[in-house]
XYZ file of C-alpha atoms in Angstrom:
299
model
C -0.920 -32.443 -16.713
C 0.922 -31.630 -13.515
C 2.716 -28.277 -13.301
C 6.021 -30.084 -12.636
C 5.556 -31.934 -15.944
C 4.927 -28.667 -17.797
C 8.128 -27.208 -16.359
C 10.127 -30.343 -17.209
C 8.854 -30.218 -20.781
C 9.871 -26.585 -21.126
C 13.386 -27.371 -19.816
C 13.762 -30.255 -22.244
C 12.619 -28.063 -25.186
C 14.487 -24.859 -24.282
C 17.245 -25.883 -21.938
C 17.806 -24.800 -18.315
C 15.668 -21.894 -17.124
C 16.591 -19.172 -14.599
C 15.333 -19.677 -11.068
C 13.274 -16.517 -11.630
C 11.390 -18.206 -14.455
C 10.962 -21.362 -12.436
C 9.457 -19.435 -9.535
C 7.172 -17.502 -11.868
C 5.846 -20.757 -13.288
C 5.442 -22.359 -9.845
C 3.463 -19.443 -8.470
C 1.609 -17.960 -11.402
C 1.126 -20.509 -14.131
C -2.578 -20.256 -15.244
C -4.860 -22.442 -13.123
C -1.958 -24.594 -11.833
C 0.398 -22.082 -10.193
C 0.110 -21.705 -6.450
C -1.603 -18.279 -6.593
C -3.669 -19.108 -9.655
C -5.276 -22.310 -8.326
C -8.514 -22.704 -6.384
C -6.868 -24.095 -3.213
C -7.060 -22.124 0.055
C -3.724 -20.443 0.824
C -4.545 -18.416 3.901
C -6.006 -19.526 7.217
C -6.468 -22.721 9.128
C -7.247 -24.766 6.016
C -4.449 -23.174 4.019
C -0.681 -22.968 4.337
C -0.038 -19.907 6.519
C -1.702 -17.100 8.489
C -1.367 -13.358 7.887
C -2.034 -10.614 10.413
C -5.325 -9.758 8.706
C -6.520 -13.367 8.981
C -6.207 -13.361 12.789
C -8.746 -10.664 13.487
C -9.885 -7.105 12.702
C -7.377 -5.188 14.845
C -4.733 -5.076 12.092
C -7.168 -3.513 9.608
C -8.327 -0.997 12.193
C -4.733 -0.004 12.943
C -4.053 0.644 9.237
C -7.389 2.468 9.030
C -6.229 4.938 11.686
C -3.017 5.527 9.704
C -5.073 6.116 6.538
C -7.177 8.716 8.371
C -3.958 10.597 9.211
C -2.860 10.438 5.581
C -6.252 11.772 4.482
C -5.965 14.662 6.934
C -2.472 15.535 5.677
C -3.594 15.261 2.044
C -6.253 17.926 2.574
C -9.362 15.941 3.523
C -10.408 15.550 -0.123
C -11.184 12.583 -2.370
C -8.906 9.699 -1.345
C -8.068 6.504 -3.208
C -6.718 3.405 -1.502
C -5.024 0.996 -3.926
C -4.352 -2.453 -2.469
C -2.150 -4.858 -4.400
C -3.002 -8.535 -4.052
C -5.777 -8.395 -1.453
C -5.762 -12.140 -0.609
C -9.141 -13.121 0.717
C -10.250 -9.479 1.000
C -10.123 -9.663 4.807
C -7.774 -6.685 5.226
C -9.838 -4.494 2.864
C -13.003 -5.511 4.705
C -11.526 -4.617 8.115
C -10.130 -1.250 6.877
C -13.468 -0.250 5.327
C -15.407 -1.448 8.382
C -13.253 0.709 10.626
C -13.458 3.773 8.330
C -17.283 3.661 8.252
C -17.182 5.418 11.596
C -15.598 8.451 9.883
C -18.493 9.429 7.646
C -16.777 12.377 5.920
C -13.726 10.281 4.990
C -15.794 7.229 4.002
C -17.921 9.251 1.594
C -14.814 10.527 -0.195
C -13.134 7.122 -0.267
C -12.496 4.888 -3.283
C -10.976 1.393 -2.702
C -9.204 -0.184 -5.658
C -7.763 -3.714 -5.703
C -5.137 -4.838 -8.216
C -5.461 -8.578 -8.606
C -4.295 -10.720 -11.525
C -5.736 -14.002 -10.255
C -9.378 -14.648 -11.264
C -9.634 -17.137 -8.406
C -8.523 -14.579 -5.823
C -10.856 -11.944 -7.274
C -13.785 -14.268 -6.655
C -12.657 -14.912 -3.080
C -12.178 -11.181 -2.413
C -15.608 -10.306 -3.784
C -17.255 -12.622 -1.248
C -15.934 -10.346 1.560
C -16.367 -6.988 -0.138
C -19.713 -5.519 -1.147
C -19.273 -1.735 -1.441
C -16.686 0.898 -2.262
C -14.434 -1.639 -4.020
C -13.449 -2.035 -7.697
C -10.924 -4.367 -9.305
C -8.156 -3.588 -11.807
C -5.485 -5.509 -13.688
C -2.778 -2.836 -13.361
C -2.302 0.448 -11.556
C -2.118 2.170 -14.938
C -5.844 1.507 -15.334
C -6.617 3.779 -12.330
C -6.803 7.549 -12.939
C -4.155 9.758 -11.227
C -4.145 8.721 -7.583
C -4.357 10.897 -4.508
C -4.274 8.579 -1.552
C -2.361 5.510 -0.407
C -0.944 2.516 -2.283
C -1.022 -0.405 0.096
C 0.366 -3.932 0.064
C 0.502 -6.622 2.703
C 2.774 -9.612 2.147
C 2.946 -8.990 -1.581
C 6.584 -8.312 -2.530
C 7.846 -11.447 -0.780
C 6.045 -13.434 -3.492
C 7.533 -11.597 -6.466
C 9.654 -13.945 -8.561
C 13.365 -13.405 -7.796
C 16.689 -14.118 -9.416
C 19.006 -16.159 -7.199
C 22.712 -15.374 -7.295
C 25.896 -16.794 -5.772
C 29.190 -14.923 -5.509
C 32.248 -16.961 -6.508
C 35.052 -15.434 -8.619
C 32.246 -13.360 -10.149
C 28.514 -13.023 -9.599
C 26.714 -16.146 -10.889
C 22.997 -16.708 -11.452
C 21.173 -19.888 -10.478
C 19.470 -21.859 -13.265
C 17.246 -24.891 -13.012
C 17.752 -28.064 -15.084
C 16.161 -31.529 -14.976
C 18.450 -34.555 -14.949
C 18.179 -38.112 -13.727
C 14.533 -37.600 -12.739
C 15.128 -34.597 -10.523
C 15.472 -30.836 -10.656
C 19.059 -29.673 -10.294
C 20.659 -26.283 -10.074
C 23.510 -24.969 -12.218
C 25.300 -21.664 -12.361
C 25.830 -19.219 -15.210
C 27.520 -15.777 -15.253
C 24.984 -13.207 -13.993
C 23.773 -10.724 -16.593
C 24.696 -7.048 -16.395
C 21.334 -6.003 -14.903
C 21.891 -8.166 -11.780
C 25.439 -6.873 -11.307
C 24.195 -3.290 -11.641
C 21.557 -3.904 -9.008
C 24.215 -4.858 -6.445
C 26.465 -2.007 -7.486
C 23.587 0.482 -7.213
C 23.130 -0.583 -3.602
C 26.914 -0.574 -2.908
C 26.703 -4.175 -1.850
C 29.741 -6.449 -2.331
C 28.983 -10.079 -1.478
C 31.684 -12.301 0.091
C 32.693 -15.488 -1.729
C 30.126 -18.272 -1.320
C 27.270 -15.929 -0.388
C 23.908 -16.821 -1.927
C 21.031 -14.351 -2.022
C 18.071 -13.123 -4.081
C 17.628 -10.145 -6.345
C 14.076 -8.848 -6.759
C 14.051 -6.848 -9.940
C 10.274 -7.007 -10.043
C 10.123 -4.928 -6.823
C 12.149 -2.129 -8.436
C 9.828 -2.154 -11.422
C 6.793 -2.177 -9.074
C 7.959 0.900 -7.191
C 8.688 2.684 -10.468
C 5.125 2.072 -11.710
C 3.719 3.281 -8.399
C 5.770 6.488 -8.504
C 4.475 7.211 -12.020
C 0.848 6.718 -10.946
C 0.801 8.470 -7.579
C -0.160 12.126 -7.898
C -0.129 12.800 -4.205
C 0.004 10.570 -1.174
C 1.768 7.592 0.356
C 3.009 4.042 -0.205
C 2.575 1.629 2.707
C 4.439 -1.681 2.177
C 4.044 -4.353 4.831
C 6.230 -7.447 4.411
C 8.977 -9.699 5.686
C 12.379 -8.163 5.059
C 15.313 -6.061 6.161
C 17.506 -3.204 4.995
C 20.718 -4.178 3.173
C 22.973 -3.986 6.223
C 20.869 -6.693 7.906
C 19.936 -8.726 4.853
C 23.546 -9.450 3.808
C 24.834 -10.497 7.234
C 26.987 -13.652 7.294
C 24.234 -15.657 8.941
C 22.076 -15.224 5.835
C 24.716 -16.482 3.399
C 22.334 -19.258 2.239
C 19.651 -16.728 1.220
C 16.192 -16.145 2.636
C 13.999 -18.369 0.450
C 11.318 -20.338 2.342
C 8.342 -22.461 1.290
C 5.091 -22.752 3.223
C 3.025 -25.906 2.936
C 0.143 -26.809 5.307
C 1.610 -24.630 8.085
C 5.064 -26.176 7.836
C 8.192 -24.545 6.517
C 10.864 -25.931 4.196
C 13.543 -24.577 1.866
C 12.939 -26.856 -1.146
C 11.055 -25.057 -3.945
C 11.289 -28.144 -6.171
C 8.886 -30.113 -3.968
C 5.055 -30.029 -4.389
C 5.331 -27.514 -7.238
C 2.217 -25.380 -7.472
C 1.009 -26.620 -4.067
C 3.326 -24.675 -1.778
C 4.071 -21.013 -1.406
C 7.605 -19.750 -2.240
C 8.751 -16.591 -0.529
C 11.874 -14.483 -0.049
C 12.624 -11.513 2.219
C 12.261 -7.997 0.839
C 15.229 -5.683 0.637
C 13.745 -2.446 1.989
C 16.932 -0.528 1.181
C 16.414 -1.401 -2.462
C 12.755 -0.376 -2.295
C 13.652 3.007 -0.796
C 16.564 3.467 -3.213
C 14.506 2.937 -6.322
C 11.562 4.825 -4.854
C 13.770 7.868 -4.351
C 15.135 7.473 -7.874
C 11.597 7.744 -9.161
C 10.524 10.777 -7.139
C 9.296 9.293 -3.885
C 10.635 10.044 -0.386
C 11.325 7.372 2.254
C 9.214 8.379 5.277
C 10.613 5.621 7.431
C 10.726 1.930 8.370
C 9.211 0.302 11.448
C 8.484 -3.172 12.736
C 4.901 -4.377 12.501
C 4.761 -4.931 16.233
């Protein structure tokens, strides 16, 4: 059965589903979701490139930053936790660079959090030492080191909202042989998110709310004994993200190195992404005991 047929059946049985639930099914449904299937996502044969798929320089650059973190942390046992390691290319390049620092390398432990069995198999083909895999960060003992992610949060399932007389949430229905959107009053948790960030959307403004990112940073803060969080992704702070020119939102789909904004096409076969709100990430990080060291462009 096609993934689109599974989603249609759920809608017919349960009624319209939130866009968040639609995106979760499209990306993470067992064996059929985009990130749970066996297809290549990254590279020439996939749908997009990442910095780590273009060469080893990106991994070496991060490796140098990790050396500085290790120095500041006291030159003791150091754990790197990478969320969603893709093909394992970034981990491979980081470890390859750090081999030249024998003292650091001997004290290093590299943990990958990966929920896709398919991606675990792909990662293991590139990684042969120093690496272990986990389902959640809670499975790793108290961490002194760095929690790293590269193009992870932009694939968390998001709630889509539109401001009219009040904040409304986007739901997905299936009528007349096509997926259609409808609006319902947004629940309290989505309104509180915007209020927490002191963001007031103008009428007609559509955007995304990534509650999973706030939960993610909370879990990290609870697990990190001492060290750093390095989050590399597409995104902006609030003052940039909610500019008038982004009133249609930031959702994009990647399919065979082309870009579109229709998540209801080729379900399970194309990536669905949204920009990260780094103000929100810093805000909820601070709420949970972290400190925002700064933001910079990848370049």
